[in-house]
Coordinates of N, CA and C and ligand atoms in Angstrom, one line a residue:
X19 N 18.5 -21.4 30.9 CA 19.3 -20.2 31.0 C 19.6 -19.9 32.5
X20 N 20.8 -19.6 32.8 CA 21.2 -19.3 34.2 C 20.5 -18.0 34.7
X21 N 20.0 -17.9 35.9 CA 19.4 -16.7 36.4 C 20.4 -16.0 37.4
X22 N 20.8 -14.7 37.2 CA 21.7 -14.1 38.1 C 20.9 -13.8 39.4
X23 N 21.6 -13.9 40.5 CA 21.0 -13.6 41.9 C 20.2 -12.3 41.9
X24 N 20.7 -11.3 41.3 CA 20.0 -10.0 41.3 C 18.6 -10.1 40.6
X25 N 18.7 -10.9 39.5 CA 17.4 -11.1 38.7 C 16.4 -12.0 39.6
X26 N 17.0 -13.0 40.2 CA 16.1 -13.8 41.1 C 15.5 -13.0 42.2
X27 N 16.3 -12.1 42.8 CA 15.8 -11.3 43.9 C 14.7 -10.3 43.3
X28 N 14.9 -9.8 42.1 CA 13.9 -8.9 41.5 C 12.6 -9.6 41.2
X29 N 12.8 -10.9 40.8 CA 11.5 -11.7 40.5 C 10.8 -11.9 41.8
X30 N 11.5 -12.2 42.9 CA 10.9 -12.5 44.2 C 10.2 -11.2 44.7
X31 N 10.9 -10.1 44.4 CA 10.3 -8.8 44.9 C 9.0 -8.5 44.1
X32 N 9.1 -8.7 42.8 CA 7.8 -8.5 42.0 C 6.7 -9.4 42.5
X33 N 7.0 -10.6 42.8 CA 6.1 -11.6 43.3 C 5.4 -11.1 44.5
X34 N 6.3 -10.5 45.5 CA 5.8 -10.1 46.8 C 4.9 -8.9 46.5
X35 N 5.3 -8.0 45.6 CA 4.5 -6.8 45.4 C 3.2 -7.2 44.8
X36 N 3.2 -8.1 43.8 CA 1.9 -8.6 43.3 C 1.0 -9.2 44.4
X37 N 1.6 -9.9 45.4 CA 0.8 -10.6 46.5 C 0.3 -9.5 47.4
X38 N 1.1 -8.4 47.6 CA 0.6 -7.3 48.5 C -0.5 -6.6 47.8
X39 N -0.4 -6.4 46.5 CA -1.5 -5.7 45.7 C -2.8 -6.5 45.8
X40 N -2.7 -7.8 45.6 CA -3.9 -8.6 45.6 C -4.5 -8.7 47.0
X41 N -3.7 -8.7 48.0 CA -4.2 -8.6 49.4 C -4.8 -7.4 49.7
X42 N -4.2 -6.2 49.2 CA -4.8 -4.9 49.5 C -6.2 -4.8 48.8
X43 N -6.3 -5.4 47.6 CA -7.5 -5.3 46.8 C -8.6 -6.1 47.6
X44 N -8.2 -7.3 48.1 CA -9.2 -8.1 48.9 C -9.6 -7.3 50.2
X45 N -8.7 -6.7 50.9 CA -9.1 -5.9 52.0 C -10.0 -4.8 51.7
X46 N -9.8 -4.2 50.5 CA -10.6 -3.0 50.1 C -12.0 -3.5 49.7
X47 N -12.0 -4.7 49.1 CA -13.4 -5.3 48.8 C -14.1 -5.6 50.0
X48 N -13.4 -5.9 51.1 CA -14.1 -6.3 52.4 C -14.4 -5.0 53.2
X49 N -14.1 -3.9 52.6 CA -14.6 -2.6 53.3 C -13.4 -2.0 54.2
X50 N -12.2 -2.5 54.0 CA -11.1 -1.9 54.8 C -10.8 -0.5 54.2
X51 N -10.8 0.5 55.1 CA -10.5 1.9 54.7 C -9.1 2.5 55.0
X52 N -8.4 1.7 55.8 CA -7.1 2.3 56.3 C -6.3 1.3 57.1
X53 N -5.1 1.7 57.6 CA -4.3 0.8 58.2 C -3.7 1.4 59.6
X54 N -3.4 0.4 60.4 CA -2.8 0.8 61.7 C -1.3 0.8 61.5
X55 N -0.7 2.0 61.8 CA 0.7 2.2 61.6 C 1.5 2.2 63.0
X56 N 1.0 1.5 63.9 CA 1.6 1.4 65.2 C 2.9 0.7 65.1
X57 N 3.8 0.9 66.2 CA 5.1 0.2 66.1 C 4.9 -1.3 65.9
X58 N 3.9 -1.8 66.6 CA 3.7 -3.3 66.6 C 3.4 -3.8 65.1
X59 N 2.5 -3.0 64.4 CA 2.2 -3.4 63.1 C 3.4 -3.2 62.2
X60 N 4.1 -2.1 62.4 CA 5.3 -1.8 61.5 C 6.4 -2.9 61.7
X61 N 6.5 -3.5 63.0 CA 7.4 -4.5 63.2 C 7.0 -5.8 62.4
X62 N 5.7 -6.0 62.4 CA 5.2 -7.2 61.6 C 5.5 -7.0 60.1
X63 N 5.2 -5.8 59.6 CA 5.5 -5.6 58.2 C 6.9 -5.7 57.8
X64 N 7.8 -5.2 58.8 CA 9.2 -5.2 58.4 C 9.7 -6.6 58.3
X65 N 9.0 -7.6 58.9 CA 9.4 -9.0 58.8 C 9.1 -9.6 57.4
X66 N 8.2 -8.9 56.7 CA 7.7 -9.5 55.5 C 8.8 -9.7 54.5
X67 N 9.7 -8.6 54.3 CA 10.7 -8.6 53.4 C 11.7 -9.7 53.5
X68 N 11.9 -10.1 54.8 CA 12.9 -11.2 55.1 C 12.4 -12.5 54.4
X69 N 11.1 -12.8 54.5 CA 10.6 -14.0 53.9 C 10.8 -14.1 52.4
X70 N 10.7 -12.8 51.9 CA 10.9 -12.8 50.4 C 12.2 -13.4 50.0
X71 N 13.3 -13.3 50.9 CA 14.5 -13.8 50.5 C 14.7 -15.2 51.1
X72 N 13.6 -15.9 51.2 CA 13.6 -17.3 51.5 C 14.2 -17.8 52.8
X73 N 14.0 -17.0 53.8 CA 14.4 -17.4 55.2 C 13.3 -18.3 55.7
X74 N 13.4 -19.6 55.5 CA 12.3 -20.5 55.8 C 12.2 -20.7 57.3
X75 N 11.1 -20.5 57.9 CA 11.0 -20.7 59.3 C 10.3 -22.1 59.5
X76 N 10.3 -22.6 60.8 CA 9.9 -23.9 61.1 C 8.4 -23.8 61.4
X77 N 7.8 -25.0 61.3 CA 6.3 -25.1 61.6 C 6.1 -24.9 63.1
X78 N 7.1 -25.4 63.9 CA 7.1 -25.2 65.4 C 7.0 -23.7 65.7
X79 N 7.8 -22.9 65.0 CA 7.8 -21.4 65.3 C 6.5 -20.9 65.0
X80 N 5.9 -21.3 63.9 CA 4.6 -20.7 63.5 C 3.5 -21.1 64.5
X81 N 3.6 -22.4 65.0 CA 2.6 -22.9 66.0 C 2.8 -22.1 67.3
X82 N 4.1 -21.8 67.6 CA 4.4 -21.1 68.8 C 3.8 -19.6 68.7
X83 N 3.9 -19.1 67.5 CA 3.4 -17.7 67.3 C 1.9 -17.7 67.4
X84 N 1.2 -18.7 67.1 CA -0.3 -18.8 67.2 C -0.6 -18.8 68.7
X85 N 0.2 -19.4 69.5 CA -0.1 -19.4 70.9 C -1.5 -19.9 71.3
X86 N -2.0 -19.4 72.4 CA -3.4 -19.7 72.8 C -4.2 -18.6 72.1
X87 N -4.3 -18.7 70.8 CA -4.9 -17.6 70.0 C -6.2 -17.1 70.5
X88 N -6.4 -15.7 70.6 CA -7.7 -15.2 70.7 C -7.9 -14.0 69.7
X89 N -7.3 -14.2 68.5 CA -7.4 -13.1 67.5 C -8.7 -13.0 66.9
X90 N -9.6 -14.0 67.0 CA -11.0 -13.8 66.5 C -12.0 -14.6 67.4
X91 N -13.2 -14.4 67.1 CA -14.3 -15.0 68.0 C -14.3 -16.5 68.0
X92 N -13.7 -17.2 67.0 CA -13.7 -18.6 67.0 C -13.0 -19.2 68.2
X93 N -12.1 -18.4 68.9 CA -11.4 -18.9 70.0 C -12.3 -19.1 71.2
X94 N -13.5 -18.5 71.2 CA -14.4 -18.6 72.4 C -14.9 -20.0 72.6
X95 N -15.2 -20.7 71.5 CA -15.9 -22.0 71.6 C -15.0 -23.2 71.3
X96 N -13.8 -23.0 70.9 CA -13.0 -24.1 70.5 C -12.4 -24.9 71.7
X97 N -12.2 -26.2 71.4 CA -11.5 -27.0 72.5 C -10.0 -27.0 72.2
X98 N -9.7 -27.3 70.9 CA -8.2 -27.3 70.5 C -8.1 -26.5 69.2
X99 N -6.9 -25.9 69.2 CA -6.4 -25.3 67.9 C -5.9 -26.4 67.0
X100 N -6.4 -26.5 65.8 CA -6.1 -27.5 64.9 C -5.1 -27.0 63.9
X101 N -3.8 -27.2 64.1 CA -2.7 -26.5 63.4 C -2.5 -27.2 62.0
X102 N -2.3 -28.5 62.1 CA -2.1 -29.2 60.8 C -1.3 -30.4 61.1
X103 N -1.2 -31.4 60.2 CA -0.4 -32.6 60.4 C 0.1 -33.2 59.1
X104 N 1.2 -33.9 59.3 CA 1.8 -34.6 58.2 C 3.2 -34.3 58.1
X105 N 3.7 -34.5 56.8 CA 5.1 -34.3 56.5 C 5.5 -32.8 56.3
X106 N 6.4 -32.3 57.2 CA 6.7 -30.9 57.1 C 7.5 -30.6 55.8
X107 N 8.0 -31.6 55.1 CA 8.7 -31.4 53.8 C 7.9 -32.0 52.6
X108 N 6.6 -32.1 52.8 CA 5.7 -32.7 51.8 C 5.8 -31.9 50.5
X109 N 5.7 -32.7 49.4 CA 5.6 -32.0 48.1 C 4.1 -31.8 47.7
X110 N 3.2 -32.4 48.5 CA 1.8 -32.1 48.2 C 1.1 -31.7 49.5
X111 N 0.4 -30.6 49.5 CA -0.3 -30.1 50.7 C -1.8 -30.1 50.4
X112 N -2.7 -30.5 51.3 CA -4.1 -30.3 51.2 C -4.6 -29.2 52.2
X113 N -5.4 -28.3 51.7 CA -5.9 -27.3 52.6 C -7.4 -27.3 52.6
X114 N -8.1 -27.5 53.8 CA -9.5 -27.5 53.9 C -10.0 -26.2 54.5
X115 N -11.2 -26.2 54.9 CA -11.9 -24.9 55.4 C -11.6 -24.7 56.9
X116 N -12.0 -25.6 57.7 CA -11.8 -25.4 59.1 C -12.2 -26.6 59.8
X117 N -11.7 -26.8 61.1 CA -12.1 -28.0 61.8 C -13.5 -28.2 62.1
X118 N -13.9 -29.4 62.1 CA -15.3 -29.7 62.6 C -15.3 -30.3 64.0
X119 N -16.4 -31.0 64.4 CA -16.5 -31.5 65.7 C -15.4 -32.4 66.2
X120 N -15.2 -33.5 65.4 CA -14.1 -34.4 65.7 C -12.7 -33.8 65.8
X121 N -12.5 -32.9 64.8 CA -11.1 -32.3 64.7 C -10.9 -31.4 65.9
X122 N -12.0 -30.7 66.3 CA -11.9 -29.8 67.5 C -11.6 -30.6 68.7
X123 N -12.2 -31.8 68.9 CA -11.9 -32.7 70.0 C -10.5 -33.2 70.0
X124 N -10.1 -33.7 68.8 CA -8.8 -34.4 68.7 C -7.6 -33.5 68.4
X125 N -7.9 -32.3 68.0 CA -6.8 -31.4 67.6 C -6.1 -31.7 66.4
X126 N -6.7 -32.6 65.6 CA -6.0 -33.0 64.3 C -7.0 -32.7 63.1
X127 N -6.4 -32.3 62.0 CA -7.3 -32.0 60.9 C -7.9 -33.3 60.1
X128 N -9.0 -33.1 59.6 CA -9.7 -34.2 58.8 C -9.6 -35.5 59.4
X129 N -10.2 -35.7 60.6 CA -10.2 -37.0 61.3 C -11.7 -37.4 61.4
X130 N -12.7 -36.7 61.0 CA -14.0 -37.1 61.1 C -14.5 -37.7 59.8
X131 N -15.8 -37.7 59.5 CA -16.2 -38.5 58.3 C -15.7 -37.9 57.0
X132 N -15.6 -36.6 56.9 CA -15.0 -36.0 55.7 C -13.5 -36.4 55.6
X133 N -12.9 -36.5 56.8 CA -11.5 -36.8 56.9 C -11.2 -38.2 56.4
X134 N -12.1 -39.1 56.8 CA -12.0 -40.5 56.4 C -12.0 -40.6 54.8
X135 N -12.9 -39.8 54.3 CA -13.0 -39.7 52.8 C -11.7 -39.1 52.2
X136 N -11.2 -38.1 52.9 CA -9.9 -37.5 52.3 C -8.8 -38.5 52.4
X137 N -8.8 -39.3 53.5 CA -7.7 -40.3 53.6 C -7.9 -41.3 52.4
X138 N -9.1 -41.6 52.0 CA -9.3 -42.6 50.9 C -8.8 -41.9 49.6
X139 N -9.1 -40.7 49.5 CA -8.6 -39.9 48.3 C -7.1 -39.9 48.2
X140 N -6.5 -39.7 49.4 CA -5.0 -39.6 49.4 C -4.4 -41.0 49.0
X141 N -5.1 -42.1 49.6 CA -4.6 -43.4 49.2 C -4.8 -43.7 47.7
X142 N -6.0 -43.2 47.2 CA -6.3 -43.4 45.7 C -5.2 -42.8 44.9
X143 N -4.5 -41.7 45.3 CA -3.5 -41.2 44.5 C -2.1 -41.8 44.9
X144 N -2.2 -42.9 45.6 CA -1.0 -43.7 45.9 C 0.0 -43.0 46.9
X145 N -0.6 -42.2 47.8 CA 0.2 -41.5 48.8 C -0.5 -41.9 50.2
X146 N 0.2 -41.5 51.3 CA -0.4 -41.7 52.6 C -0.5 -40.4 53.3
X147 N -1.3 -40.3 54.3 CA -1.4 -39.1 55.1 C -0.1 -38.7 55.7
X148 N 0.8 -39.6 56.0 CA 2.1 -39.2 56.5 C 3.0 -38.6 55.5
X149 N 2.7 -38.9 54.2 CA 3.6 -38.3 53.2 C 3.2 -36.9 52.8
X150 N 1.9 -36.5 53.0 CA 1.4 -35.2 52.6 C 1.3 -34.3 53.8
X151 N 0.9 -33.1 53.6 CA 0.7 -32.2 54.8 C -0.8 -31.7 54.7
X152 N -1.5 -31.8 55.8 CA -3.0 -31.4 55.8 C -3.2 -30.4 56.8
X153 N -3.9 -29.3 56.3 CA -4.3 -28.3 57.4 C -5.5 -27.5 56.8
X154 N -5.9 -26.5 57.5 CA -7.1 -25.7 57.2 C -6.8 -24.2 57.1
X155 N -7.8 -23.5 56.5 CA -7.7 -22.1 56.5 C -7.8 -21.5 57.9
X156 N -8.9 -21.9 58.6 CA -9.0 -21.4 60.0 C -8.7 -22.6 60.9
X157 N -8.1 -22.3 62.0 CA -7.5 -23.3 62.9 C -8.4 -23.7 64.1
X158 N -9.5 -22.9 64.2 CA -10.5 -23.2 65.3 C -11.9 -23.5 64.6
X159 N -12.6 -24.4 65.3 CA -13.9 -24.8 64.7 C -15.0 -23.7 64.8
X160 N -15.5 -23.3 63.6 CA -16.6 -22.4 63.7 C -17.9 -23.1 64.3
X161 N -18.6 -22.4 65.2 CA -19.7 -23.0 65.9 C -20.7 -23.6 64.8
X162 N -21.2 -24.8 65.2 CA -22.2 -25.6 64.3 C -21.6 -25.8 62.9
X163 N -20.3 -25.8 62.8 CA -19.6 -25.9 61.5 C -20.0 -24.9 60.4
X164 N -20.4 -23.7 60.9 CA -20.8 -22.7 59.9 C -19.5 -22.3 59.1
X165 N -19.8 -21.6 58.0 CA -18.7 -21.1 57.1 C -17.9 -20.0 57.9
X166 N -16.6 -20.0 57.9 CA -15.9 -19.0 58.6 C -16.2 -17.6 57.9
X167 N -16.3 -16.6 58.7 CA -16.5 -15.2 58.1 C -15.2 -14.6 57.5
X168 N -15.3 -13.6 56.8 CA -14.2 -13.0 56.1 C -13.2 -12.5 57.2
X169 N -13.6 -11.9 58.3 CA -12.6 -11.4 59.3 C -12.0 -12.6 60.1
X170 N -12.7 -13.7 60.2 CA -12.1 -14.9 60.8 C -11.0 -15.4 59.9
X171 N -11.3 -15.5 58.6 CA -10.3 -16.0 57.7 C -9.1 -15.1 57.6
X172 N -9.3 -13.8 57.6 CA -8.2 -12.8 57.5 C -7.3 -12.9 58.8
X173 N -8.0 -13.2 60.0 CA -7.1 -13.4 61.2 C -6.2 -14.6 61.1
X174 N -6.7 -15.6 60.4 CA -5.9 -16.9 60.4 C -5.0 -17.1 59.1
X175 N -5.4 -16.4 58.1 CA -4.7 -16.6 56.8 C -3.2 -16.4 56.9
X176 N -2.7 -15.4 57.6 CA -1.3 -15.3 57.6 C -0.5 -16.5 58.1
X177 N -1.2 -17.2 59.0 CA -0.5 -18.5 59.5 C -0.5 -19.6 58.5
X178 N -1.6 -19.6 57.7 CA -1.6 -20.6 56.6 C -0.6 -20.2 55.6
X179 N -0.5 -19.0 55.3 CA 0.6 -18.6 54.3 C 1.9 -18.9 54.8
X180 N 2.2 -18.7 56.1 CA 3.5 -19.0 56.6 C 3.7 -20.6 56.6
X181 N 2.7 -21.3 56.9 CA 2.8 -22.8 56.8 C 3.3 -23.2 55.4
X182 N 2.5 -22.6 54.5 CA 2.9 -23.0 53.0 C 4.3 -22.6 52.7
X183 N 4.7 -21.4 53.1 CA 6.1 -21.0 52.9 C 7.1 -21.9 53.6
X184 N 6.7 -22.4 54.8 CA 7.6 -23.2 55.5 C 7.8 -24.7 54.9
X185 N 6.6 -25.1 54.4 CA 6.7 -26.5 53.8 C 7.2 -26.5 52.3
X186 N 6.9 -25.4 51.7 CA 7.3 -25.2 50.2 C 6.9 -26.4 49.4
X187 N 5.6 -26.8 49.4 CA 5.2 -27.9 48.6 C 5.3 -27.6 47.1
X188 N 5.4 -28.6 46.3 CA 5.3 -28.3 44.8 C 3.9 -28.2 44.4
X189 N 3.1 -28.9 45.1 CA 1.6 -28.9 44.7 C 0.8 -28.7 45.9
X190 N -0.4 -28.0 45.7 CA -1.3 -27.8 46.8 C -2.7 -28.0 46.3
X191 N -3.5 -28.8 47.0 CA -4.8 -29.1 46.5 C -5.8 -28.4 47.5
X192 N -6.5 -27.4 47.1 CA -7.5 -26.7 47.9 C -8.8 -27.5 47.9
X193 N -9.4 -27.7 49.1 CA -10.6 -28.5 49.1 C -11.8 -27.6 49.4
X194 N -12.6 -27.3 48.3 CA -13.7 -26.5 48.4 C -13.6 -25.0 48.2
X195 N -14.6 -24.3 48.3 CA -14.6 -22.9 48.0 C -13.8 -22.0 48.9
X196 N -13.9 -22.2 50.2 CA -13.2 -21.3 51.1 C -11.7 -21.3 51.0
X197 N -11.1 -22.6 50.9 CA -9.7 -22.7 50.8 C -9.3 -22.1 49.4
X198 N -10.0 -22.4 48.4 CA -9.7 -22.0 47.1 C -9.7 -20.4 47.0
X199 N -10.7 -19.9 47.5 CA -10.9 -18.4 47.3 C -9.9 -17.7 48.2
X200 N -9.6 -18.2 49.4 CA -8.8 -17.6 50.4 C -7.3 -17.6 49.9
X201 N -6.9 -18.7 49.1 CA -5.5 -18.7 48.7 C -5.4 -18.1 47.3
X202 N -6.3 -18.3 46.4 CA -6.2 -17.9 45.0 C -6.8 -16.5 44.8
X203 N -7.7 -16.1 45.7 CA -8.4 -14.9 45.5 C -9.0 -14.7 44.2
X204 N -9.7 -15.8 43.7 CA -10.5 -15.7 42.5 C -11.9 -15.9 42.9
X205 N -12.8 -15.0 42.4 CA -14.2 -15.1 42.8 C -15.0 -15.8 41.8
X206 N -14.8 -17.2 41.7 CA -15.6 -18.0 40.8 C -16.0 -19.2 41.6
X207 N -17.1 -19.8 41.2 CA -17.6 -21.0 41.9 C -16.6 -22.1 41.8
X208 N -16.5 -23.0 42.9 CA -15.6 -24.1 42.9 C -15.8 -25.0 41.6
X209 N -17.1 -25.1 41.2 CA -17.4 -25.9 40.0 C -16.7 -25.5 38.8
X210 N -16.4 -24.2 38.7 CA -15.6 -23.6 37.6 C -14.1 -23.7 37.8
X211 N -13.7 -23.5 39.1 CA -12.2 -23.5 39.4 C -11.6 -24.8 39.4
X212 N -12.4 -25.8 39.8 CA -11.8 -27.2 40.1 C -11.1 -27.8 38.8
X213 N -10.1 -28.7 39.2 CA -9.6 -29.5 38.1 C -8.6 -28.8 37.1
X214 N -8.3 -27.5 37.5 CA -7.3 -26.7 36.7 C -6.2 -26.3 37.7
X215 N -5.0 -26.1 37.1 CA -3.8 -25.7 37.9 C -3.7 -24.1 37.9
X216 N -3.4 -23.6 39.0 CA -3.2 -22.2 39.2 C -1.8 -22.0 39.9
X217 N -1.1 -20.9 39.5 CA 0.2 -20.6 40.2 C 0.1 -19.8 41.4
X218 N 0.7 -20.3 42.5 CA 0.8 -19.5 43.7 C 2.3 -19.5 44.0
X219 N 2.9 -18.4 43.5 CA 4.3 -18.3 43.5 C 4.9 -19.6 42.7
X220 N 5.7 -20.4 43.3 CA 6.2 -21.5 42.5 C 5.3 -22.8 42.6
X221 N 4.3 -22.6 43.4 CA 3.4 -23.8 43.7 C 2.3 -23.9 42.8
X222 N 2.0 -25.2 42.3 CA 0.9 -25.4 41.4 C -0.3 -25.8 42.3
X223 N -1.3 -25.0 42.2 CA -2.6 -25.3 43.0 C -3.6 -25.8 42.2
X224 N -4.2 -26.9 42.7 CA -5.4 -27.5 42.0 C -6.6 -27.6 43.0
X225 N -7.6 -26.8 42.7 CA -8.8 -26.9 43.5 C -9.7 -28.1 43.2
X226 N -10.3 -28.6 44.2 CA -11.3 -29.7 44.0 C -12.5 -29.6 45.0
X227 N -13.5 -30.4 44.8 CA -14.6 -30.3 45.8 C -14.1 -30.7 47.2
X228 N -14.8 -30.2 48.2 CA -14.5 -30.5 49.6 C -15.1 -31.9 49.9
X229 N -14.3 -32.8 50.6 CA -14.9 -34.1 50.9 C -16.2 -34.1 51.6
X230 N -16.5 -33.1 52.5 CA -17.8 -33.0 53.2 C -18.9 -32.8 52.1
X231 N -18.6 -32.0 51.0 CA -19.6 -31.8 49.9 C -19.8 -33.1 49.2
X232 N -18.7 -33.9 49.1 CA -18.8 -35.2 48.4 C -19.7 -36.2 49.2
X233 N -19.7 -36.1 50.5 CA -20.5 -37.0 51.4 C -22.0 -36.6 51.1
X234 N -22.3 -35.3 50.8 CA -23.7 -35.0 50.5 C -24.0 -35.1 49.1
X235 N -23.0 -35.1 48.2 CA -23.2 -35.2 46.7 C -22.3 -36.3 46.2
X236 N -22.5 -37.6 46.5 CA -21.6 -38.6 46.0 C -21.4 -38.7 44.5
X237 N -22.3 -38.2 43.7 CA -22.2 -38.2 42.3 C -21.1 -37.3 41.8
X238 N -20.5 -36.5 42.7 CA -19.4 -35.6 42.3 C -18.1 -36.2 42.5
X239 N -18.1 -37.4 43.1 CA -16.8 -38.1 43.4 C -16.0 -38.4 42.1
X240 N -16.8 -38.6 41.0 CA -16.2 -38.9 39.7 C -15.3 -37.6 39.3
X241 N -15.9 -36.4 39.5 CA -15.1 -35.2 39.2 C -13.8 -35.1 40.0
X242 N -13.9 -35.4 41.3 CA -12.7 -35.4 42.1 C -11.7 -36.3 41.6
X243 N -12.1 -37.5 41.2 CA -11.2 -38.5 40.7 C -10.5 -38.0 39.5
X244 N -11.2 -37.3 38.5 CA -10.7 -36.7 37.4 C -9.6 -35.7 37.8
X245 N -10.0 -34.8 38.8 CA -9.0 -33.9 39.3 C -7.7 -34.5 39.8
X246 N -7.9 -35.6 40.6 CA -6.8 -36.3 41.2 C -5.9 -36.9 40.2
X247 N -6.5 -37.4 39.1 CA -5.7 -38.0 38.0 C -4.8 -36.9 37.4
X248 N -5.3 -35.7 37.2 CA -4.5 -34.6 36.7 C -3.4 -34.3 37.7
X249 N -3.7 -34.3 38.9 CA -2.6 -34.1 39.9 C -1.6 -35.2 39.9
X250 N -2.0 -36.4 39.8 CA -1.0 -37.5 39.7 C -0.1 -37.3 38.5
X251 N -0.7 -37.0 37.4 CA 0.1 -36.9 36.2 C 1.1 -35.8 36.3
X252 N 0.7 -34.7 36.9 CA 1.6 -33.5 37.1 C 2.7 -33.9 38.1
X253 N 2.4 -34.8 39.1 CA 3.4 -35.2 40.1 C 4.2 -36.3 39.6
X254 N 3.9 -36.9 38.5 CA 4.6 -38.0 38.0 C 4.3 -39.3 38.6
X255 N 3.0 -39.4 39.1 CA 2.6 -40.7 39.8 C 1.8 -41.4 38.8
X256 N 2.1 -42.7 38.6 CA 1.4 -43.5 37.6 C -0.1 -43.6 38.0
X257 N -1.0 -43.3 37.0 CA -2.4 -43.4 37.2 C -3.0 -44.8 36.9
X258 N -2.1 -45.6 36.3 CA -2.5 -46.9 35.7 C -3.6 -47.7 36.5
X259 N -3.2 -48.0 37.8 CA -4.0 -49.0 38.5 C -4.7 -48.4 39.7
X260 N -5.9 -48.5 39.8 CA -6.7 -48.0 40.9 C -6.4 -48.9 42.1
X261 N -6.4 -48.3 43.4 CA -6.3 -49.2 44.5 C -7.5 -50.0 44.7
Ligands
URA315 N1 -13.6 -30.0 57.2 C1 -12.5 -29.3 57.0 O1 -12.5 -28.3 56.1 N2 -11.4 -29.4 57.7 C2 -11.3 -30.4 58.6 O2 -10.3 -30.6 59.2 C3 -12.5 -31.3 58.8 C4 -13.6 -31.1 58.1

């Protein structure tokens, strides 16, 4: 059935309102009691509506807006901001937690031991790193690879959301708890969420275990392979022959 432009706009507006509501609920759960209504903040908020009408911005613009970021304490110890890499028009995007030691040094996501495993997973689904887009929730390495805190995630999440809107992938695979909860805002363990598809606007999101977790728990690789087969089926990639 044809959708009239007015109806399409209304649907996008409803989607935006739902997203605002879930973000407000998340902020309230984190103890937020109010908002800054300065000109600077109002200017940021006034930009939100434009994106609702699909004015896609470039990854370069988003990277430029991040600048030499010092929005959170992770900036203190980082060597490089790890923005993301891969195909800016990818139909599949992988989102991890945050850079580790190697990523911090090289400025590229998933290039250490966990990254090598992710590369193997991508090959197993018959794609290459150049065909997909890979990034993280936080762009700076947390000291000693600790889990990023809620305020660090909130400082960086708008950039991830803009990356997703810029790339507009059809599918997105969240790697581990932090990426899954940050994007889907569902408070369930990754063991429960993994291997199922969730809607993020028009994007189908499939959570799976983080490759670093797989390095510590290799017996879980089988579960990830099951998740990847579901992803391949949904993407129309033949699962027939393993590499
Ligand atoms: N772990 C992540 O979550 N991201 C990386 O880039 C590397 C390791």
